[in-house]
PDB file of C-alpha atoms (C1' of nucleotides) in Angstrom:
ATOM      1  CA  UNK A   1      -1.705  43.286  16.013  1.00  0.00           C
ATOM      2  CA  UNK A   2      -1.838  39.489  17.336  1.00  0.00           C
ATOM      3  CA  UNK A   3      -2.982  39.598  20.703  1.00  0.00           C
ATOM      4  CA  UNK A   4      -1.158  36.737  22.835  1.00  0.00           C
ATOM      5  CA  UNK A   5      -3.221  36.467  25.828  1.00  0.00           C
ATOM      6  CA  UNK A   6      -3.751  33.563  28.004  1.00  0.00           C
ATOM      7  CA  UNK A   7      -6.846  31.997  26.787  1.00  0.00           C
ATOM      8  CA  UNK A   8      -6.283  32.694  23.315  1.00  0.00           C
ATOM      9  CA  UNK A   9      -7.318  29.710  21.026  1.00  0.00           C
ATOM     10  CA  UNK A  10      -4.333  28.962  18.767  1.00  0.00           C
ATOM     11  CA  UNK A  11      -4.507  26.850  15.111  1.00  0.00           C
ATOM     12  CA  UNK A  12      -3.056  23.628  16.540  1.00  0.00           C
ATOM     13  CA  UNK A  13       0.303  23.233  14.964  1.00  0.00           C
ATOM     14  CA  UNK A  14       0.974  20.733  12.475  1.00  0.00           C
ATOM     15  CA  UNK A  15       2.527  16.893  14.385  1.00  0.00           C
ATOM     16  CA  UNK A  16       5.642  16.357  12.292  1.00  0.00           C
ATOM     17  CA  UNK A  17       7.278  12.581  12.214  1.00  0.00           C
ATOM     18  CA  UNK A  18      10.824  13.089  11.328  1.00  0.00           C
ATOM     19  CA  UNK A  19      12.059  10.735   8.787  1.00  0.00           C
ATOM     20  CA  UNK A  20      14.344   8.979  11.280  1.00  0.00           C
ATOM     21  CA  UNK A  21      11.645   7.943  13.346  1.00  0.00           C
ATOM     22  CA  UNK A  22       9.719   6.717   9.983  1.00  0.00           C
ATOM     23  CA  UNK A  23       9.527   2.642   9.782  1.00  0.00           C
ATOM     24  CA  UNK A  24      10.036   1.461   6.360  1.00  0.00           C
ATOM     25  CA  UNK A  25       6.770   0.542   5.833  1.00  0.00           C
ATOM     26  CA  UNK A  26       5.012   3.238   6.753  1.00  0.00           C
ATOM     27  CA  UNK A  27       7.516   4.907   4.140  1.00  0.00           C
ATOM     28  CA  UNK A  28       6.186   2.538   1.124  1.00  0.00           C
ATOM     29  CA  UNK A  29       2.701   2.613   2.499  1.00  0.00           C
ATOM     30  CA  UNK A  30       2.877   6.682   1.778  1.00  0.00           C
ATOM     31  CA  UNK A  31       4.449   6.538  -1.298  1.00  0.00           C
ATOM     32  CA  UNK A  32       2.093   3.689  -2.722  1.00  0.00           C
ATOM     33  CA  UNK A  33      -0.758   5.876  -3.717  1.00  0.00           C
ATOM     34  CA  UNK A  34      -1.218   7.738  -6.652  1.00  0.00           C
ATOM     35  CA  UNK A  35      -2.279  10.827  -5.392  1.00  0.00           C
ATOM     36  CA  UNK A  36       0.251  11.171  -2.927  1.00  0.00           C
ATOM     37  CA  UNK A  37       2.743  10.646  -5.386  1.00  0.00           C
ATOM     38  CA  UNK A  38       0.930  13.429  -7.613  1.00  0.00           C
ATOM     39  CA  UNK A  39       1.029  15.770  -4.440  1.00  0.00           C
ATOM     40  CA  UNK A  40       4.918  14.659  -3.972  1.00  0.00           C
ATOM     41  CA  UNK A  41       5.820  15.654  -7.563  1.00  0.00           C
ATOM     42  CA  UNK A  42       3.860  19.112  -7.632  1.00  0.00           C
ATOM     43  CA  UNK A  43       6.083  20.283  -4.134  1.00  0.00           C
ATOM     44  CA  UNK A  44       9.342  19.146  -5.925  1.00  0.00           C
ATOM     45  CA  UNK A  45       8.243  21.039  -9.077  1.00  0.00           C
ATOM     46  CA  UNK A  46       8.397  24.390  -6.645  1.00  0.00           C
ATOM     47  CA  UNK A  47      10.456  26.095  -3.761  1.00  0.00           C
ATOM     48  CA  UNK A  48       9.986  25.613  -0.491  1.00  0.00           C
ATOM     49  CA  UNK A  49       6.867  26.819   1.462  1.00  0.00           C
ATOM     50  CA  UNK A  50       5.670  28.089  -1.914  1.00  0.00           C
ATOM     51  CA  UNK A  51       2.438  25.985  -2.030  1.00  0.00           C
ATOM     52  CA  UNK A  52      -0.428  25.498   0.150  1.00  0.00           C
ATOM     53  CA  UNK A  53      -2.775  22.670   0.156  1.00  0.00           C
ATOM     54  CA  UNK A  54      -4.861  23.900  -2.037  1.00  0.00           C
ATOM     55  CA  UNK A  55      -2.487  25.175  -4.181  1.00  0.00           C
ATOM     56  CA  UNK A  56      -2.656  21.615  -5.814  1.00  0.00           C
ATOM     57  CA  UNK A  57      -4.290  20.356  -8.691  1.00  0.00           C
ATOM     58  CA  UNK A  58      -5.502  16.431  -7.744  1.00  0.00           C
ATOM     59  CA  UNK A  59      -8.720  15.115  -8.249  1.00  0.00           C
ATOM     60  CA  UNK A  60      -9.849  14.816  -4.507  1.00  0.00           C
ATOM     61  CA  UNK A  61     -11.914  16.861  -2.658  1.00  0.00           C
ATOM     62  CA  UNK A  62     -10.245  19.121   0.417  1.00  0.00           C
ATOM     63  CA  UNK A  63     -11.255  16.485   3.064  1.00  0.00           C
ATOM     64  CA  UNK A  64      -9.190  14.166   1.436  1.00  0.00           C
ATOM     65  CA  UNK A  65      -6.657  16.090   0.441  1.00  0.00           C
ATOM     66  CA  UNK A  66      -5.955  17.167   4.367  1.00  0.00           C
ATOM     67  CA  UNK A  67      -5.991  13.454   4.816  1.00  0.00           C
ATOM     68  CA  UNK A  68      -3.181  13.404   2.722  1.00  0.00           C
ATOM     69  CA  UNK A  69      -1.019  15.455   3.934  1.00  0.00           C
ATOM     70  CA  UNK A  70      -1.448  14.295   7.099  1.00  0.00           C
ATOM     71  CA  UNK A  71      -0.391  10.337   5.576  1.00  0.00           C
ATOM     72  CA  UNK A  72       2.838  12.647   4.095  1.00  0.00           C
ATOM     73  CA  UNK A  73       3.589  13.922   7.409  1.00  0.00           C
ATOM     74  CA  UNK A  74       3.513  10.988   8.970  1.00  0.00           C
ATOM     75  CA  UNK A  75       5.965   9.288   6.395  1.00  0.00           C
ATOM     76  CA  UNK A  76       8.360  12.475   7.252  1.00  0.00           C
ATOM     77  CA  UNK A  77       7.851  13.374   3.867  1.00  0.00           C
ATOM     78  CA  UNK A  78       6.388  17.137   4.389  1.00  0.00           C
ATOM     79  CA  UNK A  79       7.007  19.612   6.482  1.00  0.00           C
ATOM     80  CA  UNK A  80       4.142  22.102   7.125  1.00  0.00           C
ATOM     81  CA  UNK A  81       4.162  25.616   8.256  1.00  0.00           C
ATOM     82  CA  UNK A  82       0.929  28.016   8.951  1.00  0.00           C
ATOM     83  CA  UNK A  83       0.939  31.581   7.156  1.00  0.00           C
ATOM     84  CA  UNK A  84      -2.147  33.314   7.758  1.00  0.00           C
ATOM     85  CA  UNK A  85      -5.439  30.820   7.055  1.00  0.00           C
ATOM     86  CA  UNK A  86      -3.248  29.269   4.638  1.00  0.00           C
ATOM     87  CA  UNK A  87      -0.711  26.019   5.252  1.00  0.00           C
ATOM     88  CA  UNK A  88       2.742  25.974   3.192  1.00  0.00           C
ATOM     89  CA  UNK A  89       4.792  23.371   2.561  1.00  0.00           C
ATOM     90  CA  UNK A  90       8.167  22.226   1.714  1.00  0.00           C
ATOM     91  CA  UNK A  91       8.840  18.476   0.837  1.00  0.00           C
ATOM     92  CA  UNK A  92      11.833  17.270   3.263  1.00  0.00           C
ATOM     93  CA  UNK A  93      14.399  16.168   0.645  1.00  0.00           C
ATOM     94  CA  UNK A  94      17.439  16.062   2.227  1.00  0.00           C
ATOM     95  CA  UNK A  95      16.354  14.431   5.230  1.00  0.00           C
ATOM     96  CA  UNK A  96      14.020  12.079   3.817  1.00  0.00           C
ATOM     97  CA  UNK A  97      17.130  10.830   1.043  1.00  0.00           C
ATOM     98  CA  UNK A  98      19.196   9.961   4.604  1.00  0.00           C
ATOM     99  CA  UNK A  99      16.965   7.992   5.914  1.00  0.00           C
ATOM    100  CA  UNK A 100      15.599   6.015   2.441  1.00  0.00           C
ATOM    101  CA  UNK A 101      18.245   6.771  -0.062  1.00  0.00           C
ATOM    102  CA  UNK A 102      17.240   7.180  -3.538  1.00  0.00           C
ATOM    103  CA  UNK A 103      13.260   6.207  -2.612  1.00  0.00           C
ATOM    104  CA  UNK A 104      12.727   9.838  -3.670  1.00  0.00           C
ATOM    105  CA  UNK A 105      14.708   9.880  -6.397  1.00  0.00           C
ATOM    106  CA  UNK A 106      12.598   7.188  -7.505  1.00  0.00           C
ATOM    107  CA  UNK A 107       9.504   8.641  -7.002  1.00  0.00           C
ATOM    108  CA  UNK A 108      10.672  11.953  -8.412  1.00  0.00           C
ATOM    109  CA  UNK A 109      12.026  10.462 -11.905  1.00  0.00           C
ATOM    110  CA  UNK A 110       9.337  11.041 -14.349  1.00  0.00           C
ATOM    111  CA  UNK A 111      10.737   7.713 -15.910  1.00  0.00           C
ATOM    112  CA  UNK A 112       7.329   6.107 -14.537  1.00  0.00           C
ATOM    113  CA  UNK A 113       5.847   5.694 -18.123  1.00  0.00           C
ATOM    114  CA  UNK A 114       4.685   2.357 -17.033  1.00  0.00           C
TER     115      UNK A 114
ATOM    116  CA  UNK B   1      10.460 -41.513 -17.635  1.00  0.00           C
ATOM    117  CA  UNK B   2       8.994 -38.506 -18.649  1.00  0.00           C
ATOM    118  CA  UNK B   3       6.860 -38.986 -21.063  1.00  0.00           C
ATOM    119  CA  UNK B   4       6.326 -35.633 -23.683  1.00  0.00           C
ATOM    120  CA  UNK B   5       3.244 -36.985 -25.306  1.00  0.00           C
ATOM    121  CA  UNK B   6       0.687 -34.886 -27.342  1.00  0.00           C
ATOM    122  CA  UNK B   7      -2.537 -34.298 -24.790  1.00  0.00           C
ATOM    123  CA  UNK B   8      -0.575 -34.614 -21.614  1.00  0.00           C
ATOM    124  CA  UNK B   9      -1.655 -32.078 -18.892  1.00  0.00           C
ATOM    125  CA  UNK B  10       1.187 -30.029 -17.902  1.00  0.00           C
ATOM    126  CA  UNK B  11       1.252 -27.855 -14.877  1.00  0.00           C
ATOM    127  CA  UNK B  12       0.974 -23.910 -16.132  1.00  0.00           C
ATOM    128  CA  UNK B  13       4.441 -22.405 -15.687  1.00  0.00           C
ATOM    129  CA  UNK B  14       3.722 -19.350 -13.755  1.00  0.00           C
ATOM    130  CA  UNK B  15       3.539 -16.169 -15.137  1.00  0.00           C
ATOM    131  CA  UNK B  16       6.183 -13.348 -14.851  1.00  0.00           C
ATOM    132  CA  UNK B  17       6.485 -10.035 -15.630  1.00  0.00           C
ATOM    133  CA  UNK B  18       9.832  -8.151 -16.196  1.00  0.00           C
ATOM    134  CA  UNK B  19      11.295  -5.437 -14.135  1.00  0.00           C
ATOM    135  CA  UNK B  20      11.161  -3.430 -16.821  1.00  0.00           C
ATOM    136  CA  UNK B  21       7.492  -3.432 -17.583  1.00  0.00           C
ATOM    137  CA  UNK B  22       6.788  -2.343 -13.988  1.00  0.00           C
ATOM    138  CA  UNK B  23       4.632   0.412 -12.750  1.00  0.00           C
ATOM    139  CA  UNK B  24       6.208   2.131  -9.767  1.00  0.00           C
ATOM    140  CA  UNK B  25       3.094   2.348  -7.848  1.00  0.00           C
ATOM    141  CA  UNK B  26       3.289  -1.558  -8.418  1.00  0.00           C
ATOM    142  CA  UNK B  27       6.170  -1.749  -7.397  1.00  0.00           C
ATOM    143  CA  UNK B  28       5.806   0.052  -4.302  1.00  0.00           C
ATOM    144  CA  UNK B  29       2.471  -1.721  -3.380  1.00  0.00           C
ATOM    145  CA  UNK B  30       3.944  -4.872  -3.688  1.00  0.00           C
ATOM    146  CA  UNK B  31       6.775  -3.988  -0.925  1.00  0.00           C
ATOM    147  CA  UNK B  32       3.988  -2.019   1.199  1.00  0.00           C
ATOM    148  CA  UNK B  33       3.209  -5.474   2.648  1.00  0.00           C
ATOM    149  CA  UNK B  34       5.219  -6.641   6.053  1.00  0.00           C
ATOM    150  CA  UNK B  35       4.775 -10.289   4.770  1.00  0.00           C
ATOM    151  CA  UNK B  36       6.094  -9.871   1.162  1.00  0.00           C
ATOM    152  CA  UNK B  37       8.621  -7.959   2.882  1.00  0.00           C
ATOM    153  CA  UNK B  38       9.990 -11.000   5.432  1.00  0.00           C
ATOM    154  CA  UNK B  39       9.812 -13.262   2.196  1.00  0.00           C
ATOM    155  CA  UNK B  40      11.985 -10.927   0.346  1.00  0.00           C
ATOM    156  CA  UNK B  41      14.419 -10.366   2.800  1.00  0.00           C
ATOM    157  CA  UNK B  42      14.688 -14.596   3.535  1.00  0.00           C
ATOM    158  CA  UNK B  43      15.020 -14.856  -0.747  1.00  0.00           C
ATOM    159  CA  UNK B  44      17.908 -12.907   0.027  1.00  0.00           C
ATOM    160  CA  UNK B  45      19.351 -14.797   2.491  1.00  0.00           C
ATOM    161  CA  UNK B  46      19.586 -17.950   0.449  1.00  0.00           C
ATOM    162  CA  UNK B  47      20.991 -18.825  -3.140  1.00  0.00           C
ATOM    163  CA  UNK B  48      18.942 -18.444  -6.153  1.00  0.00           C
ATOM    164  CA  UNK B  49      16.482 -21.757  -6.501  1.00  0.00           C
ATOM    165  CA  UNK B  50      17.336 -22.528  -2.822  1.00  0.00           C
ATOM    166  CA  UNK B  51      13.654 -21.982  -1.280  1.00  0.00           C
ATOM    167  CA  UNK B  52      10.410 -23.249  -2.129  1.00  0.00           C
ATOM    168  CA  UNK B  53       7.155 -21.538  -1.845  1.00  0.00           C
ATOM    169  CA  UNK B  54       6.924 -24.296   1.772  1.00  0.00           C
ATOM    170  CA  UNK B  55      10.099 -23.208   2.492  1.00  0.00           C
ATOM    171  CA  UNK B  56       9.459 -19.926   3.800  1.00  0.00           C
ATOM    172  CA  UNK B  57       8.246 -19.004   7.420  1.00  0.00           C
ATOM    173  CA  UNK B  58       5.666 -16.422   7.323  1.00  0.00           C
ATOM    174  CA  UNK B  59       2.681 -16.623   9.901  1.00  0.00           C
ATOM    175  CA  UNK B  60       0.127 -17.180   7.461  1.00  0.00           C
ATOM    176  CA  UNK B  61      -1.662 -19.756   5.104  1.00  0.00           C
ATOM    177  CA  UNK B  62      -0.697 -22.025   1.975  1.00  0.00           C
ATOM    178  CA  UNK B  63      -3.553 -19.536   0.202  1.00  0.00           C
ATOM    179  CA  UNK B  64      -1.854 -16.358   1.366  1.00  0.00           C
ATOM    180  CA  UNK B  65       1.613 -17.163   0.637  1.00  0.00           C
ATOM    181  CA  UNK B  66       0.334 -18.411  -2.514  1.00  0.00           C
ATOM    182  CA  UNK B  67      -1.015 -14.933  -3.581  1.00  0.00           C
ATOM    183  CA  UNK B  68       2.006 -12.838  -1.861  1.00  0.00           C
ATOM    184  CA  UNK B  69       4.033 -14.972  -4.324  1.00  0.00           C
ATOM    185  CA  UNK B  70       1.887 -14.003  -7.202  1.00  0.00           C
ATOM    186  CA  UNK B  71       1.847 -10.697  -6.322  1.00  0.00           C
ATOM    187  CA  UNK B  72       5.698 -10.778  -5.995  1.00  0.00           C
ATOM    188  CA  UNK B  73       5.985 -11.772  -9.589  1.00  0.00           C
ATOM    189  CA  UNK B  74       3.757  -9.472 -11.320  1.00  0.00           C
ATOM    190  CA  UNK B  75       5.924  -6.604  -9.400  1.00  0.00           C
ATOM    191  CA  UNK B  76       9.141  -8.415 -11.288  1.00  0.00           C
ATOM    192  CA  UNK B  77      10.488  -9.228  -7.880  1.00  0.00           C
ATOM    193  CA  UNK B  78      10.526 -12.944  -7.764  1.00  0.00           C
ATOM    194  CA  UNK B  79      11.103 -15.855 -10.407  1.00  0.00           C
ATOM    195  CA  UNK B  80      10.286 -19.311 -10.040  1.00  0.00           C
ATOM    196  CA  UNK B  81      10.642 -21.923 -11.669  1.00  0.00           C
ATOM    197  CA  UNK B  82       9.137 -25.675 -11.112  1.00  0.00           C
ATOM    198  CA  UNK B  83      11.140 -28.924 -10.355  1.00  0.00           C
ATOM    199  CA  UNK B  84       9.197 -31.157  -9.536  1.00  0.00           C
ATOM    200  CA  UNK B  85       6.267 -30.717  -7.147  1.00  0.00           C
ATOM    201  CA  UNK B  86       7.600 -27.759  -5.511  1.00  0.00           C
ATOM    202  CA  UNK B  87       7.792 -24.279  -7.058  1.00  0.00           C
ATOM    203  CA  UNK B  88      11.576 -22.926  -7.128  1.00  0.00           C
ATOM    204  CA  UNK B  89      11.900 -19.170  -6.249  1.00  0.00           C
ATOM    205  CA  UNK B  90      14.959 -16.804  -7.179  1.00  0.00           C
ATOM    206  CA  UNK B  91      14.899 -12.749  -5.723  1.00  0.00           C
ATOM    207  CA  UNK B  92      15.652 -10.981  -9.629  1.00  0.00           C
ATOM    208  CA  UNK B  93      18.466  -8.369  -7.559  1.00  0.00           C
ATOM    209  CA  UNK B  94      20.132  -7.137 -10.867  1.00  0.00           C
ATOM    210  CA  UNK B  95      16.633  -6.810 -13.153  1.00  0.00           C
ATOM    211  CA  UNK B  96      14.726  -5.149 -10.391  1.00  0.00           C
ATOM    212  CA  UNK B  97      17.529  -3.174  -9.687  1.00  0.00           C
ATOM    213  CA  UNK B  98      18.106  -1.794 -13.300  1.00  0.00           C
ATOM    214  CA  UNK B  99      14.609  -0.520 -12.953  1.00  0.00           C
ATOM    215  CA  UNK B 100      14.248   0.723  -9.399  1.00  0.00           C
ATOM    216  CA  UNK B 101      17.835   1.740  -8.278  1.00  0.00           C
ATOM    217  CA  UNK B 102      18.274   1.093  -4.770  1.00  0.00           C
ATOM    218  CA  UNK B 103      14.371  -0.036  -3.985  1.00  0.00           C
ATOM    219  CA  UNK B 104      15.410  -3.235  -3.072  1.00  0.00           C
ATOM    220  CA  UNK B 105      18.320  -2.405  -1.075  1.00  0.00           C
ATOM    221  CA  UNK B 106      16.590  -0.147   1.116  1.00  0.00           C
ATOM    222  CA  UNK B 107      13.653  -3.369   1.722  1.00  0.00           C
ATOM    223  CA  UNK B 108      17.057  -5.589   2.371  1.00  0.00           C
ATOM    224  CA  UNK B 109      18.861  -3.655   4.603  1.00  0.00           C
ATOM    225  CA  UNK B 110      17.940  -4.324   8.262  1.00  0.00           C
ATOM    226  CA  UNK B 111      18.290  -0.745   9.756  1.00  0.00           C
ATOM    227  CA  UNK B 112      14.191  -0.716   9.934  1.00  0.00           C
ATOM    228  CA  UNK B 113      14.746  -0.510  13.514  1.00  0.00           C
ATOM    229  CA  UNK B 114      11.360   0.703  13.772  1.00  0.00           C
TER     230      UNK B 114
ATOM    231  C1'  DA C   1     -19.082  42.256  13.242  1.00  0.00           C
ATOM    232  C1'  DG C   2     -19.516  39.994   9.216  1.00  0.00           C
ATOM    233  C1'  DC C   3     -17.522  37.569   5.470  1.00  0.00           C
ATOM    234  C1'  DA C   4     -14.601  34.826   2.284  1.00  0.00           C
ATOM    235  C1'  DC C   5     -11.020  31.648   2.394  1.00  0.00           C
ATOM    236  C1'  DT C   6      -8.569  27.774   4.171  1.00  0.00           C
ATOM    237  C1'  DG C   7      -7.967  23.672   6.494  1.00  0.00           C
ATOM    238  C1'  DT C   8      -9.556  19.981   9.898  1.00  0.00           C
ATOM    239  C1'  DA C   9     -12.806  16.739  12.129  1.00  0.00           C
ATOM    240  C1'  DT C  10     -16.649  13.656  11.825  1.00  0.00           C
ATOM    241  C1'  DG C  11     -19.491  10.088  10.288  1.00  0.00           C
ATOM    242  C1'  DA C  12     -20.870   7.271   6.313  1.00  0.00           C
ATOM    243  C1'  DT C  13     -19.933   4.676   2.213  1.00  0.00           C
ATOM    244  C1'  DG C  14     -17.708   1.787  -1.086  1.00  0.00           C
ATOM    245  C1'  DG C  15     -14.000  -0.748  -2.576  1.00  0.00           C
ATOM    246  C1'  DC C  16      -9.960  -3.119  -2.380  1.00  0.00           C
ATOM    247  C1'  DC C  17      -7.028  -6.497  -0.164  1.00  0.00           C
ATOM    248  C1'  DA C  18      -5.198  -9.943   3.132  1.00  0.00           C
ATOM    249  C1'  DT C  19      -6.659 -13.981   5.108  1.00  0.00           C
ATOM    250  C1'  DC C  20      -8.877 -18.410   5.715  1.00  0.00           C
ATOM    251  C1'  DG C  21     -11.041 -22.990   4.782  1.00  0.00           C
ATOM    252  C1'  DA C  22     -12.040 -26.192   1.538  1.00  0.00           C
ATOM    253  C1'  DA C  23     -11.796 -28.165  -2.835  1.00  0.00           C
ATOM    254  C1'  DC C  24      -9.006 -29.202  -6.702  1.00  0.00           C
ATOM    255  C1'  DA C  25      -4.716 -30.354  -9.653  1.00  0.00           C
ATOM    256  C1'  DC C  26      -0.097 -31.936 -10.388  1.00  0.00           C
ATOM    257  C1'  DT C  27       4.190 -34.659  -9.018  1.00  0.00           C
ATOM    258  C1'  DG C  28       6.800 -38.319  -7.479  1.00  0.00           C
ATOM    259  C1'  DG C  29       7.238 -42.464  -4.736  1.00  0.00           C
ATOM    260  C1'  DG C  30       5.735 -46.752  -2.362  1.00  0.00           C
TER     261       DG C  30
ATOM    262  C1'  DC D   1      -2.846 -47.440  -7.996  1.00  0.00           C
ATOM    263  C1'  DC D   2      -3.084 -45.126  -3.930  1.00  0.00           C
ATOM    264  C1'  DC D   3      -1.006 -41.645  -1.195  1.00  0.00           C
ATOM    265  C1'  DA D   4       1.581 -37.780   0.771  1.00  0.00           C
ATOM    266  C1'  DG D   5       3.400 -33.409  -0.422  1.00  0.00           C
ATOM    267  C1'  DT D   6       2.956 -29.081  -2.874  1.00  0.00           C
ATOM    268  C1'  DG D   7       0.714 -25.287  -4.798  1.00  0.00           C
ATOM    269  C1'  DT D   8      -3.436 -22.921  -6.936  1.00  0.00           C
ATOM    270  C1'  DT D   9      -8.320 -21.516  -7.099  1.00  0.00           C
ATOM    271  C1'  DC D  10     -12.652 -20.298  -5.236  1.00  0.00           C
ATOM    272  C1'  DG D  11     -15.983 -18.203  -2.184  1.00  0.00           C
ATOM    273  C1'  DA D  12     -16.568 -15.835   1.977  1.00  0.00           C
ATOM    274  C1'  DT D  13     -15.159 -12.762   5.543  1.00  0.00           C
ATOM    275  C1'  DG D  14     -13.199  -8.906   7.911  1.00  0.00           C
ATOM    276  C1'  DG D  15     -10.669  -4.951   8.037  1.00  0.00           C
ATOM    277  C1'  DC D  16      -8.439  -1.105   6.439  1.00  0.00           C
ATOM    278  C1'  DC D  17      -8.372   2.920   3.518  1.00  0.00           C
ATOM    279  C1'  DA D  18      -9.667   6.537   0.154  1.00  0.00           C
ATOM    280  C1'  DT D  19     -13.338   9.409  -0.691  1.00  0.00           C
ATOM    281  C1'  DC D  20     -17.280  12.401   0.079  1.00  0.00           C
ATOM    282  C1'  DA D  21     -20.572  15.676   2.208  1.00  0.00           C
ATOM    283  C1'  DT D  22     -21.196  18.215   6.001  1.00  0.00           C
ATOM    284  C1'  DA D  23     -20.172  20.796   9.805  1.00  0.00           C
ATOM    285  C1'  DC D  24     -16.827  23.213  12.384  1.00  0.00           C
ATOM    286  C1'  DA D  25     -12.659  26.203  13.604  1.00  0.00           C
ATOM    287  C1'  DG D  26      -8.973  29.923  12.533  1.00  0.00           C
ATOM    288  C1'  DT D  27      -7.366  33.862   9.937  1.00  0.00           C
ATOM    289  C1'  DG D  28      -7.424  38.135   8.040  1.00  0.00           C
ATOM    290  C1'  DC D  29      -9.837  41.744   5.373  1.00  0.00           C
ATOM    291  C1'  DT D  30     -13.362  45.233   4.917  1.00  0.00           C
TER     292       DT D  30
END
DNA sequence: AGCACTGTATGATGGCCATCGAACACTGGG
DNA sequence: CCCAGTGTTCGATGGCCATCATACAGTGCT
């Protein structure tokens, strides 16, 4: 039973950017990485909040890893939600594609054989 | 008169790279860049072979610009062509846009407020 | 309480990249 | 032929960023 007392020491909760508020360059700047990209494929491959950060499979360490998601949140890219020790997350599709339509699209289309 | 002869020592045309043959991550790397980004937008602003590499207004050196152009062309953004002593430059908008669909609108519209 | 798991924070490191200054090459004109 | 204009190349520099190893903090289970 999750005591709620005054000087209780929460998880801090995850600082979202909301794509709106997301200049176009920090946008690229995310996007322009290869594991980031990776990580950005992986969440679109699954539902929402079905995968936490370790749930995927890049060829970082978990330092850098959390570093990336942080980049992602920045970009308004993902949205991040605590369960238990573990952090789900859901990639921001719709609002994302208002904001910079068809940058996901692009990212998303496995067409990137070169 | 120009002369065509045998052992004369032409200026290297510069080298491009089609759309087409691309990377993404290129792609997006290239337009992660606030400079490249001002020089694309004030390509689009003028007619094809308007603007020389001079002709542009970007706060840094003769060196820099001269890489941001190179880097411009490997990501099949930018053409040029030589006349004379100056370096012609053309924004590819249909080639680049066959392979990244709406990329380069999103870098040309203005609405990056922030 | 102790423990395993998960994620973040903190240096430290290495590499890549944007920039500059200077030197060099090509072009066209006086 | 000299010169001004244009663009590239080279070496050096500085900064930013991705990564790591380590230590730390929360969470829930036993």
């Amino acid at each position: 039973m999750p005591e709620q007392a005054a000087g209780m020491s929460h998880r801090p909760a995850p600082v979202h950017t909301h794509p709106d508020d997301v200049p176009l360059l920090t946008a690229l700047s995310a996007l322009a990485d290869p594991v980031r990209i990776q990580l950005i494929r992986d969440l679109a491959r699954h539902p929402d909040w079905a995968l936490s950060c370790s749930g995927f499979d890049v060829p970082v360490g978990r330092a850098a890893k959390s570093h990336h998601f942080s980049v992602l949140r920045d970009a308004g890219l993902v949205e991040q939600r605590d369960q238990g020790p573990k952090r789900l997350n859901r990639l921001r599709r719709e609002e994302f594609d208002a904001r910079f339509p068809g940058l996901l699209d692009l990212v998303l289309r496995a067409d990137d054989g070169e």
